[in-house]
Short mmCIF file of C-alpha atoms and ligand atoms in Angstrom, two decimals:
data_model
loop_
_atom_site.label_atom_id
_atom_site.label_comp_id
_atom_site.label_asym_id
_atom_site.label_seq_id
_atom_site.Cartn_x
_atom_site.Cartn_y
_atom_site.Cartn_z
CA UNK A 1 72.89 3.53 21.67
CA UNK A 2 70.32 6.02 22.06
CA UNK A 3 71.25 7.82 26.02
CA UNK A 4 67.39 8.93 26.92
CA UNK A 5 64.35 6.95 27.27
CA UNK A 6 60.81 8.68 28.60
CA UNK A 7 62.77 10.63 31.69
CA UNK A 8 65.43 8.38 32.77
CA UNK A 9 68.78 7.73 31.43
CA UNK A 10 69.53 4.64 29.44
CA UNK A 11 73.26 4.91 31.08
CA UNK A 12 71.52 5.28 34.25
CA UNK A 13 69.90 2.14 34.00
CA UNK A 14 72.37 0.29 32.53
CA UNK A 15 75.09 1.34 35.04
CA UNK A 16 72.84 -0.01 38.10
CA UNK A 17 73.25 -3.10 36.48
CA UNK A 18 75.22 -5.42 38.37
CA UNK A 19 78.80 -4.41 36.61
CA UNK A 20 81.89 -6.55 36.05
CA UNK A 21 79.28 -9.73 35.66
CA UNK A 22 81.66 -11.27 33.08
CA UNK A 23 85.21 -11.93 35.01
CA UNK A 24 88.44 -11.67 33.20
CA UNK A 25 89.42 -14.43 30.50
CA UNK A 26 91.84 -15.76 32.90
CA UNK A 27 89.35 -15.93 35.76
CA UNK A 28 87.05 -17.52 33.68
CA UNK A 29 89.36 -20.47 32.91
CA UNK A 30 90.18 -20.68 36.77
CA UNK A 31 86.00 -20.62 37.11
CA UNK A 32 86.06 -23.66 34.44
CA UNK A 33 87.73 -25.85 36.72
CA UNK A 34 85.92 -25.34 39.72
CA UNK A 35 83.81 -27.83 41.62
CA UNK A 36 80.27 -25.86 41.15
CA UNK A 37 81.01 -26.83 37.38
CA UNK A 38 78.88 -30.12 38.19
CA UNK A 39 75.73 -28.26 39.42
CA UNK A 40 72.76 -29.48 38.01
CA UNK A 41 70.49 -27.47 36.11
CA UNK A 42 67.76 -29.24 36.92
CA UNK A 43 68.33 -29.83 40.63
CA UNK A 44 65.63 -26.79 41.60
CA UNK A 45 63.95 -27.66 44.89
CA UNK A 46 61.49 -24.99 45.71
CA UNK A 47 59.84 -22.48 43.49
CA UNK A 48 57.58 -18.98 44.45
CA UNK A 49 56.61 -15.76 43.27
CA UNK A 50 57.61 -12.31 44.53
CA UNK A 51 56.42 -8.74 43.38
CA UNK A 52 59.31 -7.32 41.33
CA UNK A 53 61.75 -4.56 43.19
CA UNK A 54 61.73 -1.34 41.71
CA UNK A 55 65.79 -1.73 41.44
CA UNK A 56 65.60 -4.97 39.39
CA UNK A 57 68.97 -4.89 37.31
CA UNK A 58 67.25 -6.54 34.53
CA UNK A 59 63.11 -5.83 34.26
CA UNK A 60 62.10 -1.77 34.83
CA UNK A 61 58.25 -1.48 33.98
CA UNK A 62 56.78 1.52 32.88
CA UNK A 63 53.79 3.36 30.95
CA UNK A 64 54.80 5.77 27.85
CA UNK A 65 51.88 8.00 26.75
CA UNK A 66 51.30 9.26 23.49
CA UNK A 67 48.69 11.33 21.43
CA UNK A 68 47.66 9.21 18.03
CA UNK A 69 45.23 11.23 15.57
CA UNK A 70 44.82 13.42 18.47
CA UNK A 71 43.89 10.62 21.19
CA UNK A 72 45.76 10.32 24.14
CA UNK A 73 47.02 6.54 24.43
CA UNK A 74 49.04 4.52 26.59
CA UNK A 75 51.58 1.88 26.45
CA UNK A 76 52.69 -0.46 29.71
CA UNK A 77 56.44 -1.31 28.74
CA UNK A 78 59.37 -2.80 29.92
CA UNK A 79 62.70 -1.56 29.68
CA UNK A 80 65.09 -4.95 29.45
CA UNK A 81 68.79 -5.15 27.93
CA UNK A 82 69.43 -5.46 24.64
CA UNK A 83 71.40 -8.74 23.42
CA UNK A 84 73.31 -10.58 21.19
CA UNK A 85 72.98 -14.21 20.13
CA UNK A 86 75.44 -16.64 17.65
CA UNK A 87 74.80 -18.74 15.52
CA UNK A 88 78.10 -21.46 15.88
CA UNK A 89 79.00 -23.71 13.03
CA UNK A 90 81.75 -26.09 14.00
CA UNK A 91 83.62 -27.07 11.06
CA UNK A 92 85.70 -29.96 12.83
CA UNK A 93 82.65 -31.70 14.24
CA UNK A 94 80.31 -30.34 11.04
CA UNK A 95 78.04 -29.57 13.81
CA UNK A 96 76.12 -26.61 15.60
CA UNK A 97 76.63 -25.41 18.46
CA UNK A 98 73.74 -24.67 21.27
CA UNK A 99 73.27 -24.05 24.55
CA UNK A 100 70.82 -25.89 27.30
CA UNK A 101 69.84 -23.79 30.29
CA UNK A 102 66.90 -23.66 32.61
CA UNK A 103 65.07 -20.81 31.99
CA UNK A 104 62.69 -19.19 35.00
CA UNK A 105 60.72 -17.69 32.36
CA UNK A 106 59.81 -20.66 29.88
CA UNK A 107 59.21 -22.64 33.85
CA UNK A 108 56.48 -19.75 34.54
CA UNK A 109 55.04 -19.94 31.51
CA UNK A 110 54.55 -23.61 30.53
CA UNK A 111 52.96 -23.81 33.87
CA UNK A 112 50.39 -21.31 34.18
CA UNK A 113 49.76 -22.34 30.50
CA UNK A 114 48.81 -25.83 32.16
CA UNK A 115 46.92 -24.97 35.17
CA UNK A 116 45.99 -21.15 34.21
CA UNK A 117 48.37 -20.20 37.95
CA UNK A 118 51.61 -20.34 39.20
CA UNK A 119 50.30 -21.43 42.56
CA UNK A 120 51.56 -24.38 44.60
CA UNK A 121 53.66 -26.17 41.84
CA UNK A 122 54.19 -29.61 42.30
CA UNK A 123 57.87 -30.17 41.00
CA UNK A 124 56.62 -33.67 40.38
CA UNK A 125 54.23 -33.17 37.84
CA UNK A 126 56.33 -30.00 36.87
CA UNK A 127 59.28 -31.11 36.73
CA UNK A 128 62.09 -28.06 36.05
CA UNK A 129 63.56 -29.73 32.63
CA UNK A 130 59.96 -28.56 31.23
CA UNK A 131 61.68 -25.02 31.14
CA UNK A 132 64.76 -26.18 29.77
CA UNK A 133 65.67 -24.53 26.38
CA UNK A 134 67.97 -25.76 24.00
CA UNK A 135 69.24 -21.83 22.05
CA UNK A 136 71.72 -20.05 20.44
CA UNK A 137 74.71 -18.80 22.62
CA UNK A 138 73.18 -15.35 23.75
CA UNK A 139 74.07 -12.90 25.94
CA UNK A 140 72.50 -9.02 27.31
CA UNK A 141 74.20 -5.95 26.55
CA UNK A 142 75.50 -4.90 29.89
CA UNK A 143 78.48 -3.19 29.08
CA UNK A 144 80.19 -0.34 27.27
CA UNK A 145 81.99 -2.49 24.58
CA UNK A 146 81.14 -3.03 20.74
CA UNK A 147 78.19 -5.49 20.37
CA UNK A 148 80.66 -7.78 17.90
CA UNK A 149 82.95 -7.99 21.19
CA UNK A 150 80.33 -8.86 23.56
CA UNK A 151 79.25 -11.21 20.92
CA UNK A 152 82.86 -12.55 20.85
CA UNK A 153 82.64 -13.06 24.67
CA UNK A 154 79.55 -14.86 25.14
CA UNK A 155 80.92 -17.49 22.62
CA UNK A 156 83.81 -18.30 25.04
CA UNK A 157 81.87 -18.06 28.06
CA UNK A 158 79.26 -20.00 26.82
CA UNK A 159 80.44 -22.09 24.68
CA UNK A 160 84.49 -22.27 24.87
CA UNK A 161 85.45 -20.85 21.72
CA UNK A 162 87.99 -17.81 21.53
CA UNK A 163 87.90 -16.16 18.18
CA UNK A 164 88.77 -12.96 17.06
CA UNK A 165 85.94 -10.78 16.30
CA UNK A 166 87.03 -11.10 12.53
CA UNK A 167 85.68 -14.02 11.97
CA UNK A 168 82.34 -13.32 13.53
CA UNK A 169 79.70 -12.22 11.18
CA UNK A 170 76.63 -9.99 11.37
CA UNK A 171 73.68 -11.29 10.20
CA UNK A 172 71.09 -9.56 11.37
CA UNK A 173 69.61 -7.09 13.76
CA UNK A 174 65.67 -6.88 14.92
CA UNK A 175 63.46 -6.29 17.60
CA UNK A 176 61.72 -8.93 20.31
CA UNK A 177 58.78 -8.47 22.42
CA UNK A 178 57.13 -6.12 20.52
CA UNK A 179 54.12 -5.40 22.54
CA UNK A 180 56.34 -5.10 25.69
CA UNK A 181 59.56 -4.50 25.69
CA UNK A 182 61.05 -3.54 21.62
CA UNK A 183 64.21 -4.68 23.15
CA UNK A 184 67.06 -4.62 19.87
CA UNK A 185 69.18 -7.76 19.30
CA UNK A 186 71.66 -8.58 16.75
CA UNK A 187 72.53 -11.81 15.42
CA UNK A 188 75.94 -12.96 13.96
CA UNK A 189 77.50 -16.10 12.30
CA UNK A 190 80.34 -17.91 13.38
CA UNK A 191 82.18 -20.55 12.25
CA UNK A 192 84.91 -22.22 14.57
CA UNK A 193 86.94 -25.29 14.78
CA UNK A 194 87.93 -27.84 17.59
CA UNK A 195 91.47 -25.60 17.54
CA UNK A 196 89.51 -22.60 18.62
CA UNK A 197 87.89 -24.19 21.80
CA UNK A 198 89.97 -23.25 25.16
CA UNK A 199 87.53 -24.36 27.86
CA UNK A 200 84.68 -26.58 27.54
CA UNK A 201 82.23 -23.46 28.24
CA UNK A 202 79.56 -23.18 30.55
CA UNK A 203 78.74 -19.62 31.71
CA UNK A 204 80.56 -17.75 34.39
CA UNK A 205 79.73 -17.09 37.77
CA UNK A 206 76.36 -18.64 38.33
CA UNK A 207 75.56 -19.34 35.49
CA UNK A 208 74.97 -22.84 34.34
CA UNK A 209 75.05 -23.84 31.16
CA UNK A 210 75.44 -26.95 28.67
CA UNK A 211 77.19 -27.00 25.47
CA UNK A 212 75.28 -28.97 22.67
CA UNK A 213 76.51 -29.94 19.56
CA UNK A 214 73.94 -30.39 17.05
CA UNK A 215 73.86 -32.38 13.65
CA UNK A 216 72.63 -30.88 10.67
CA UNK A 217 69.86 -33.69 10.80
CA UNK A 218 68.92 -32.62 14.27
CA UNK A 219 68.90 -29.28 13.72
CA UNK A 220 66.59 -29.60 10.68
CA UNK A 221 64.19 -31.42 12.89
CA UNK A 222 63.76 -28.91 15.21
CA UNK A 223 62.33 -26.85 12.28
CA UNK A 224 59.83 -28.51 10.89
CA UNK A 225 56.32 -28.15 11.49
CA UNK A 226 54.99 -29.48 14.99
CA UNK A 227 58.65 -29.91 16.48
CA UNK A 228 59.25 -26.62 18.00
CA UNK A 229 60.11 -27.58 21.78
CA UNK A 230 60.53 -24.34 24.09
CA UNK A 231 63.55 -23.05 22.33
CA UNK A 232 62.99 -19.14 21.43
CA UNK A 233 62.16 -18.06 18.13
CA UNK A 234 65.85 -16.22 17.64
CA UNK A 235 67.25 -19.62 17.71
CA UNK A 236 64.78 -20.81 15.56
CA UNK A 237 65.27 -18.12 13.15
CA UNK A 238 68.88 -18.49 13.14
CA UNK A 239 68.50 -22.27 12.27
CA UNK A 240 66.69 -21.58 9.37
CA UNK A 241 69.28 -18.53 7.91
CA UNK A 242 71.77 -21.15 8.62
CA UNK A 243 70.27 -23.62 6.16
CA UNK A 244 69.11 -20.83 3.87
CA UNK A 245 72.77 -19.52 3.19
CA UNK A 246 75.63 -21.58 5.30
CA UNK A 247 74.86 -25.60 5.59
CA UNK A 248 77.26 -27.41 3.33
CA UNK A 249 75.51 -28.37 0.05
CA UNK A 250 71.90 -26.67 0.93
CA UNK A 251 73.19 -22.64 0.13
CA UNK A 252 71.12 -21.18 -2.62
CA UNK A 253 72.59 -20.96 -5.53
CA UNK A 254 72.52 -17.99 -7.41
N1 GDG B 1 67.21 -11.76 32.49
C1 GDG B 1 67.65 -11.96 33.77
N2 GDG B 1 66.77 -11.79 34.77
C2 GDG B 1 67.15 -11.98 36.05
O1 GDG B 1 66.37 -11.81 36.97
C3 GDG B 1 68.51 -12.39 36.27
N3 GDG B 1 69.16 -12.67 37.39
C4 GDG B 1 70.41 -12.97 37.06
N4 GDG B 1 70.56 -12.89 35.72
C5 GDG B 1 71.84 -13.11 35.06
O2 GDG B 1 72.00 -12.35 33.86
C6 GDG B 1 72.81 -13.08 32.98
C7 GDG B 1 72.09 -13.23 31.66
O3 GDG B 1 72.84 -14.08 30.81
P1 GDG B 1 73.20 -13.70 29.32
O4 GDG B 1 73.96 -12.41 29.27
O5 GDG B 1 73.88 -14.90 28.74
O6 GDG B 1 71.84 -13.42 28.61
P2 GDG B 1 70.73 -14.50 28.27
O7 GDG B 1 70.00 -14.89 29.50
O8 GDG B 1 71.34 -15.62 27.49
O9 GDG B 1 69.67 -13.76 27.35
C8 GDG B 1 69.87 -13.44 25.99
O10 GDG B 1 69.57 -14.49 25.10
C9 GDG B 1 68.18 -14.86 25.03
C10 GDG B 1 68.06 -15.94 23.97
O11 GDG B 1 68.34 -15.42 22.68
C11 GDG B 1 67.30 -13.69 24.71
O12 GDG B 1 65.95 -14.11 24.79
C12 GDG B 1 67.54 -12.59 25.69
O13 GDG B 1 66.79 -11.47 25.28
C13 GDG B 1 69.01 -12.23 25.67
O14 GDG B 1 69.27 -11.22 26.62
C14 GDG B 1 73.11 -14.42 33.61
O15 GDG B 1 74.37 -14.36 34.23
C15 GDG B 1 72.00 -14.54 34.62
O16 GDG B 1 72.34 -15.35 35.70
C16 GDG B 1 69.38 -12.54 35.22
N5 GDG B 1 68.97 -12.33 33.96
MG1 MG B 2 73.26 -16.40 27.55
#
């Protein structure tokens, strides 16, 4: 990981992040079992906007300057983590495995596409499954550890799988929000089995989070034309290299 970005330090940032966010395996089993497991994700009661504090442990805005063919430019950025995301095959079931989670961000924005504002939102008409996403198992790079084990982590947290990193595969690595934040993320390919699972997933600490297992037939509608349903374009992408190169009798042949 590169350590300097435009005058302040990558580390820097990174160790303001809220650290330890991901408890011990152990902890997370004892977490697994806990009442709050029954939260609903949908059971928001009150929604407003703030202006963003300047020690945000996930969003840092900023403008980076440049001269092009000798004109002075500028760029308004943001500086977010970088991630990981999994693509899940479970063998057993012969099914994929996704997560459901409300998303703040997909809520914001299917709204003010609707009525051009964030302002005065009537759960009623918006109610907060329209910013529920159905995605890969993801997770931010918050932590000094190999992106494979991160990787490895977020599949048990998530999802409730515990695999060595051996058997998780990297497919490939590219770059989101271009025009704002060129944040890097790497995708990999995993294949697990109902042996592997431990918990039954779910996030840790606040998280909330619901495991989805997907049939081949589902997940092929999901990418055809017109179907696309707030799930983010990683996921989307990873559907497709699944069926391009892993689904049982759909690899290309040579
Ligand atoms: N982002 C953020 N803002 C907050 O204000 C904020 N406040 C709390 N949190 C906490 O941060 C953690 C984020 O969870 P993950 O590590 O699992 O990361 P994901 O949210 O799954 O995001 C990944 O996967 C996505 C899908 O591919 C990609 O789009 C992202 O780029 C990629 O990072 C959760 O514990 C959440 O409670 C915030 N997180
Ligand atoms: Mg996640």
């Amino acid at each position: 990981m590169s350590k300097k970005l435009v005058g302040f330090s990558i580390n820097a940032i990174v160790s303001c992040f809220v650290p330890n966010r991901r408890g011990s395996f152990r902890n997370q089993l004892i977490n697994a079992t806990a009442p709050q497991r029954n939260r609903s994700m949908e059971n928001v009661s009150k929604v407003w906007l703030g202006p963003l504090p300047e020690d945000s442990p996930y969003v840092k805005p900023f403008r980076l300057y440049y001269v092009q063919n000798g004109v002075e430019k500028n760029w308004d950025l943001l500086k977010v983590h970088d991630s990981v995301a999994i693509i899940l095959y479970n063998t057993t079931r012969q099914k994929l495995v996704l997560v459901r989670q409300f998303r703040p961000a997909v809520y914001h924005g299917v709204i003010t596409s609707a009525q051009g504002n964030f302002d005065n939102v009537d759960l009623k008409s918006f109610p907060p499954s329209i910013g529920v996403t159905l995605e890969l198992c993801a997770g931010i790079v918050d932590k000094s550890k190999s992106w494979i084990e991160i990787a490895r982590e977020e599949v048990v947290e998530e999802c409730g799988y515990d695999v060595p990193v051996e058997r998780i595969e990297e497919v490939m690595v590219y770059r989101s929000g271009v025009g704002s934040s060129g944040a890097k993320q790497a995708m990999y390919y995993c294949e697990v089995t109902d042996a592997d699972r431990v918990t039954s997933g779910g996030g840790v600490e606040d998280e909330i989070i619901e495991v989805v297992d997907l049939s081949l037939d589902e997940a092929r509608r999901m990418i055809q034309k017109g179907a696309v349903n707030n799930s983010p374009p990683s996921c989307l992408m990873g559907l497709m290299w699944f069926f391009a190169n892993k689904a049982p009798n759909c690899a290309t042949s040579a």
